[in-house]
mmCIF file of C-alpha atoms in Angstrom:
data_model
loop_
_atom_site.group_PDB
_atom_site.id
_atom_site.type_symbol
_atom_site.label_atom_id
_atom_site.label_comp_id
_atom_site.label_asym_id
_atom_site.label_seq_id
_atom_site.Cartn_x
_atom_site.Cartn_y
_atom_site.Cartn_z
ATOM 1 C CA UNK B 30 96.970 18.122 134.820
ATOM 2 C CA UNK B 31 100.645 19.421 135.856
ATOM 3 C CA UNK B 32 101.644 18.522 132.393
ATOM 4 C CA UNK B 33 98.979 20.227 130.855
ATOM 5 C CA UNK B 34 99.258 23.891 132.964
ATOM 6 C CA UNK B 35 103.447 23.450 132.794
ATOM 7 C CA UNK B 36 101.438 23.265 129.041
ATOM 8 C CA UNK B 37 99.813 26.560 129.450
ATOM 9 C CA UNK B 38 102.227 28.170 131.069
ATOM 10 C CA UNK B 39 105.151 27.414 128.374
ATOM 11 C CA UNK B 40 101.977 29.286 125.924
ATOM 12 C CA UNK B 41 101.238 31.948 127.993
ATOM 13 C CA UNK B 42 105.073 32.725 128.632
ATOM 14 C CA UNK B 43 105.650 31.943 124.441
ATOM 15 C CA UNK B 44 102.529 34.348 123.940
ATOM 16 C CA UNK B 45 104.120 36.950 126.093
ATOM 17 C CA UNK B 46 108.380 37.656 124.621
ATOM 18 C CA UNK B 47 106.057 37.379 120.763
ATOM 19 C CA UNK B 48 103.736 41.131 122.629
ATOM 20 C CA UNK B 49 107.083 42.184 123.827
ATOM 21 C CA UNK B 50 109.431 41.080 120.408
ATOM 22 C CA UNK B 51 105.885 42.963 118.222
ATOM 23 C CA UNK B 52 106.696 46.051 121.121
ATOM 24 C CA UNK B 53 109.789 46.726 120.408
ATOM 25 C CA UNK B 54 109.951 46.366 116.656
ATOM 26 C CA UNK B 55 107.100 49.199 116.345
ATOM 27 C CA UNK B 56 109.513 50.490 118.337
ATOM 28 C CA UNK B 57 112.300 50.151 115.974
ATOM 29 C CA UNK B 58 110.188 51.422 113.094
ATOM 30 C CA UNK B 59 108.606 54.561 114.789
ATOM 31 C CA UNK B 60 112.354 55.097 115.453
ATOM 32 C CA UNK B 61 113.524 54.120 112.121
ATOM 33 C CA UNK B 62 110.818 56.923 110.667
ATOM 34 C CA UNK B 63 111.190 59.420 113.069
ATOM 35 C CA UNK B 64 115.136 59.549 111.763
ATOM 36 C CA UNK B 65 114.008 59.913 108.199
ATOM 37 C CA UNK B 66 111.319 62.935 108.631
ATOM 38 C CA UNK B 67 113.714 64.388 110.743
ATOM 39 C CA UNK B 68 116.673 63.790 108.342
ATOM 40 C CA UNK B 69 114.519 64.908 105.146
ATOM 41 C CA UNK B 70 112.914 67.986 107.795
ATOM 42 C CA UNK B 71 116.748 68.654 108.084
ATOM 43 C CA UNK B 72 117.327 68.555 104.342
ATOM 44 C CA UNK B 73 114.593 70.716 103.731
ATOM 45 C CA UNK B 74 115.789 73.679 105.501
ATOM 46 C CA UNK B 75 119.789 72.973 104.478
ATOM 47 C CA UNK B 76 117.793 74.181 101.166
ATOM 48 C CA UNK B 77 115.840 76.821 102.038
ATOM 49 C CA UNK B 78 118.872 78.183 103.729
ATOM 50 C CA UNK B 79 120.392 78.087 100.215
ATOM 51 C CA UNK B 80 117.909 79.188 98.296
ATOM 52 C CA UNK B 81 117.967 81.982 100.662
ATOM 53 C CA UNK B 82 121.376 83.623 100.200
ATOM 54 C CA UNK B 83 120.857 82.696 96.547
ATOM 55 C CA UNK B 84 118.512 85.102 96.625
ATOM 56 C CA UNK B 85 119.903 87.039 98.799
ATOM 57 C CA UNK B 86 123.651 87.289 96.896
ATOM 58 C CA UNK B 87 122.107 87.356 93.361
ATOM 59 C CA UNK B 88 119.742 90.536 95.160
ATOM 60 C CA UNK B 89 123.395 91.973 96.230
ATOM 61 C CA UNK B 90 125.420 91.343 92.351
ATOM 62 C CA UNK B 91 122.461 92.830 90.361
ATOM 63 C CA UNK B 92 122.077 95.727 92.137
ATOM 64 C CA UNK B 93 126.300 96.790 91.717
ATOM 65 C CA UNK B 94 125.232 95.509 88.165
ATOM 66 C CA UNK B 95 122.433 98.337 87.839
ATOM 67 C CA UNK B 96 124.797 100.609 89.467
ATOM 68 C CA UNK B 97 127.414 99.494 86.600
ATOM 69 C CA UNK B 98 125.330 99.931 83.671
ATOM 70 C CA UNK B 99 124.193 103.414 84.801
ATOM 71 C CA UNK B 100 127.777 104.598 85.658
ATOM 72 C CA UNK B 101 128.935 103.769 82.293
ATOM 73 C CA UNK B 102 126.555 104.288 80.523
ATOM 74 C CA UNK B 103 126.560 108.320 81.763
ATOM 75 C CA UNK B 104 131.441 107.559 81.055
ATOM 76 C CA UNK B 105 130.440 107.642 77.190
ATOM 77 C CA UNK B 106 128.428 110.778 76.903
ATOM 78 C CA UNK B 107 130.790 112.041 75.524
ATOM 79 C CA UNK B 108 128.744 115.060 74.344
ATOM 80 C CA UNK B 109 129.464 117.519 71.760
ATOM 81 C CA UNK B 110 130.391 121.001 72.582
ATOM 82 C CA UNK B 111 130.801 122.212 69.400
ATOM 83 C CA UNK B 112 127.573 121.412 68.806
ATOM 84 C CA UNK B 113 125.797 121.873 72.207
ATOM 85 C CA UNK B 114 127.178 125.325 71.580
ATOM 86 C CA UNK B 115 126.230 126.581 68.813
ATOM 87 C CA UNK B 116 122.310 124.344 68.380
ATOM 88 C CA UNK B 117 122.214 124.262 73.109
ATOM 89 C CA UNK B 118 121.023 121.064 71.747
ATOM 90 C CA UNK B 119 122.730 117.809 73.744
ATOM 91 C CA UNK B 120 123.825 115.586 71.424
ATOM 92 C CA UNK B 121 126.594 113.022 71.738
ATOM 93 C CA UNK B 122 129.392 113.677 69.135
ATOM 94 C CA UNK B 123 130.328 109.918 68.235
ATOM 95 C CA UNK B 124 128.670 106.915 68.290
ATOM 96 C CA UNK B 125 131.840 104.884 67.735
ATOM 97 C CA UNK B 126 133.547 105.859 70.703
ATOM 98 C CA UNK B 127 131.272 107.016 72.976
ATOM 99 C CA UNK B 128 130.835 102.923 72.703
ATOM 100 C CA UNK B 129 134.653 102.549 73.400
ATOM 101 C CA UNK B 130 134.423 104.697 76.261
ATOM 102 C CA UNK B 131 131.729 101.808 77.602
ATOM 103 C CA UNK B 132 133.078 99.449 77.072
ATOM 104 C CA UNK B 133 136.364 100.621 78.941
ATOM 105 C CA UNK B 134 133.979 101.674 82.079
ATOM 106 C CA UNK B 135 131.605 98.823 82.187
ATOM 107 C CA UNK B 136 135.783 96.496 82.762
ATOM 108 C CA UNK B 137 136.537 98.877 85.614
ATOM 109 C CA UNK B 138 133.215 98.875 86.775
ATOM 110 C CA UNK B 139 132.105 95.281 86.972
ATOM 111 C CA UNK B 140 136.623 94.784 87.686
ATOM 112 C CA UNK B 141 136.099 92.287 84.834
ATOM 113 C CA UNK B 142 139.349 90.499 82.984
ATOM 114 C CA UNK B 143 140.784 90.711 79.662
ATOM 115 C CA UNK B 144 138.151 87.667 79.098
ATOM 116 C CA UNK B 145 135.706 90.039 80.479
ATOM 117 C CA UNK B 146 134.971 87.730 83.703
ATOM 118 C CA UNK B 147 134.819 88.707 87.054
ATOM 119 C CA UNK B 148 137.575 87.623 89.549
ATOM 120 C CA UNK B 149 134.997 85.639 91.799
ATOM 121 C CA UNK B 150 132.794 83.410 90.151
ATOM 122 C CA UNK B 151 130.929 82.583 92.882
ATOM 123 C CA UNK B 152 127.556 83.867 91.673
ATOM 124 C CA UNK B 153 128.945 84.994 87.392
ATOM 125 C CA UNK B 154 130.236 82.235 86.819
ATOM 126 C CA UNK B 155 131.966 83.090 82.784
ATOM 127 C CA UNK B 156 132.191 86.112 80.497
ATOM 128 C CA UNK B 157 129.459 89.734 80.712
ATOM 129 C CA UNK B 158 128.689 90.801 77.385
ATOM 130 C CA UNK B 159 127.167 93.290 76.146
ATOM 131 C CA UNK B 160 124.023 92.675 74.356
ATOM 132 C CA UNK B 161 122.609 95.920 73.426
ATOM 133 C CA UNK B 162 123.994 99.514 73.921
ATOM 134 C CA UNK B 163 121.993 101.811 71.316
ATOM 135 C CA UNK B 164 123.028 106.308 71.976
ATOM 136 C CA UNK B 165 118.662 108.224 71.786
ATOM 137 C CA UNK B 166 120.780 111.439 69.991
ATOM 138 C CA UNK B 167 117.611 114.055 70.503
ATOM 139 C CA UNK B 168 117.650 116.916 68.917
ATOM 140 C CA UNK B 169 113.911 119.100 68.511
ATOM 141 C CA UNK B 170 111.287 116.589 67.923
ATOM 142 C CA UNK B 171 114.205 114.618 65.403
ATOM 143 C CA UNK B 172 115.889 110.679 67.265
ATOM 144 C CA UNK B 173 118.814 109.872 65.614
ATOM 145 C CA UNK B 174 119.430 106.040 66.917
ATOM 146 C CA UNK B 175 122.132 104.356 67.105
ATOM 147 C CA UNK B 176 122.745 100.741 68.335
ATOM 148 C CA UNK B 177 125.676 97.932 68.613
ATOM 149 C CA UNK B 178 124.223 94.394 69.018
ATOM 150 C CA UNK B 179 126.617 91.582 70.185
ATOM 151 C CA UNK B 180 128.905 91.703 67.122
ATOM 152 C CA UNK B 181 129.715 95.505 67.657
ATOM 153 C CA UNK B 182 128.296 96.000 64.245
ATOM 154 C CA UNK B 183 126.506 99.845 64.259
ATOM 155 C CA UNK B 184 123.217 100.675 63.327
ATOM 156 C CA UNK B 185 121.780 103.742 62.276
ATOM 157 C CA UNK B 186 118.260 104.749 61.725
ATOM 158 C CA UNK B 187 116.355 108.221 62.598
ATOM 159 C CA UNK B 188 112.473 109.416 63.851
ATOM 160 C CA UNK B 189 112.201 111.813 62.666
ATOM 161 C CA UNK B 190 109.401 112.588 65.555
ATOM 162 C CA UNK B 191 110.672 110.362 67.631
ATOM 163 C CA UNK B 192 110.983 112.678 70.964
ATOM 164 C CA UNK B 193 108.484 111.071 73.795
ATOM 165 C CA UNK B 194 106.881 108.537 71.874
ATOM 166 C CA UNK B 195 109.309 106.110 71.359
ATOM 167 C CA UNK B 196 111.341 103.661 74.355
ATOM 168 C CA UNK B 197 113.823 101.942 74.651
ATOM 169 C CA UNK B 198 113.962 98.292 75.079
ATOM 170 C CA UNK B 199 113.387 98.669 78.671
ATOM 171 C CA UNK B 200 110.651 100.798 77.936
ATOM 172 C CA UNK B 201 112.466 104.120 79.349
ATOM 173 C CA UNK B 202 109.969 106.784 76.910
ATOM 174 C CA UNK B 203 112.635 109.150 74.789
ATOM 175 C CA UNK B 204 112.556 112.574 75.763
ATOM 176 C CA UNK B 205 116.046 113.300 75.830
ATOM 177 C CA UNK B 206 119.932 112.437 74.820
ATOM 178 C CA UNK B 207 119.328 109.036 77.000
ATOM 179 C CA UNK B 208 122.342 105.841 76.384
ATOM 180 C CA UNK B 209 120.759 102.348 76.595
ATOM 181 C CA UNK B 210 122.761 98.903 77.613
ATOM 182 C CA UNK B 211 122.646 95.473 78.844
ATOM 183 C CA UNK B 212 123.624 92.853 79.244
ATOM 184 C CA UNK B 213 124.665 89.986 80.141
ATOM 185 C CA UNK B 214 126.386 87.029 82.233
ATOM 186 C CA UNK B 215 125.939 83.544 83.287
ATOM 187 C CA UNK B 216 124.897 82.714 86.832
ATOM 188 C CA UNK B 217 125.932 80.065 89.073
ATOM 189 C CA UNK B 218 122.223 78.691 90.889
ATOM 190 C CA UNK B 219 121.447 76.119 93.251
ATOM 191 C CA UNK B 220 123.230 72.750 93.200
ATOM 192 C CA UNK B 221 125.404 74.261 90.326
ATOM 193 C CA UNK B 222 122.510 74.671 87.469
ATOM 194 C CA UNK B 223 123.636 77.897 85.413
ATOM 195 C CA UNK B 224 121.978 80.059 83.739
ATOM 196 C CA UNK B 225 121.914 83.243 81.657
ATOM 197 C CA UNK B 226 120.921 86.427 83.297
ATOM 198 C CA UNK B 227 120.455 89.496 81.472
ATOM 199 C CA UNK B 228 120.190 93.424 83.060
ATOM 200 C CA UNK B 229 119.174 96.671 81.523
ATOM 201 C CA UNK B 230 119.422 100.086 81.774
ATOM 202 C CA UNK B 231 118.004 103.484 80.032
ATOM 203 C CA UNK B 232 120.210 106.845 81.502
ATOM 204 C CA UNK B 233 119.179 110.017 80.272
ATOM 205 C CA UNK B 234 122.036 112.384 79.989
ATOM 206 C CA UNK B 235 120.222 115.988 81.055
ATOM 207 C CA UNK B 236 118.128 114.625 84.198
ATOM 208 C CA UNK B 237 121.017 111.636 85.134
#
């Protein structure tokens, strides 16, 4: 009876130890799950913070680019004073000269170097390129369009009844002599992913 009692006692102790070991194992597993969840949430928060910062920086860069386009467009609108004195029509004198002035003004307004790049490449990671520069000279109802592409070649066309009917590529209605321009530039995104961004602006040289 005594030996049987000792055996039962050993079995109870062994069973108790097994239960304690299982409990410790469950506690350890629960602890690992909590750590994993905590790390996952931390990573998510870091990604969200990075996204918010990226959006804020891109918003600032976008606003600066739009201001630069507007200022450069106005700088390039060198009026033909002789024609204005005769017909009181405000038009841009020389398309080629205006395009040259625009390129130099854009370089200065965006602080571009000789390669067309900004010194700080945290966001704009490469060269800024002029994708389109167009002049809309309005005389009466006629609109003469001078359009320059990336190759720098000028293409001229005339819309006889274009005033108040045609639009610039950004949808702006052409009612007075105007300048439209669009630039593109690579933007460094989250995790080093780079994508092409574009910014466009039409400037009415009479209203602006």
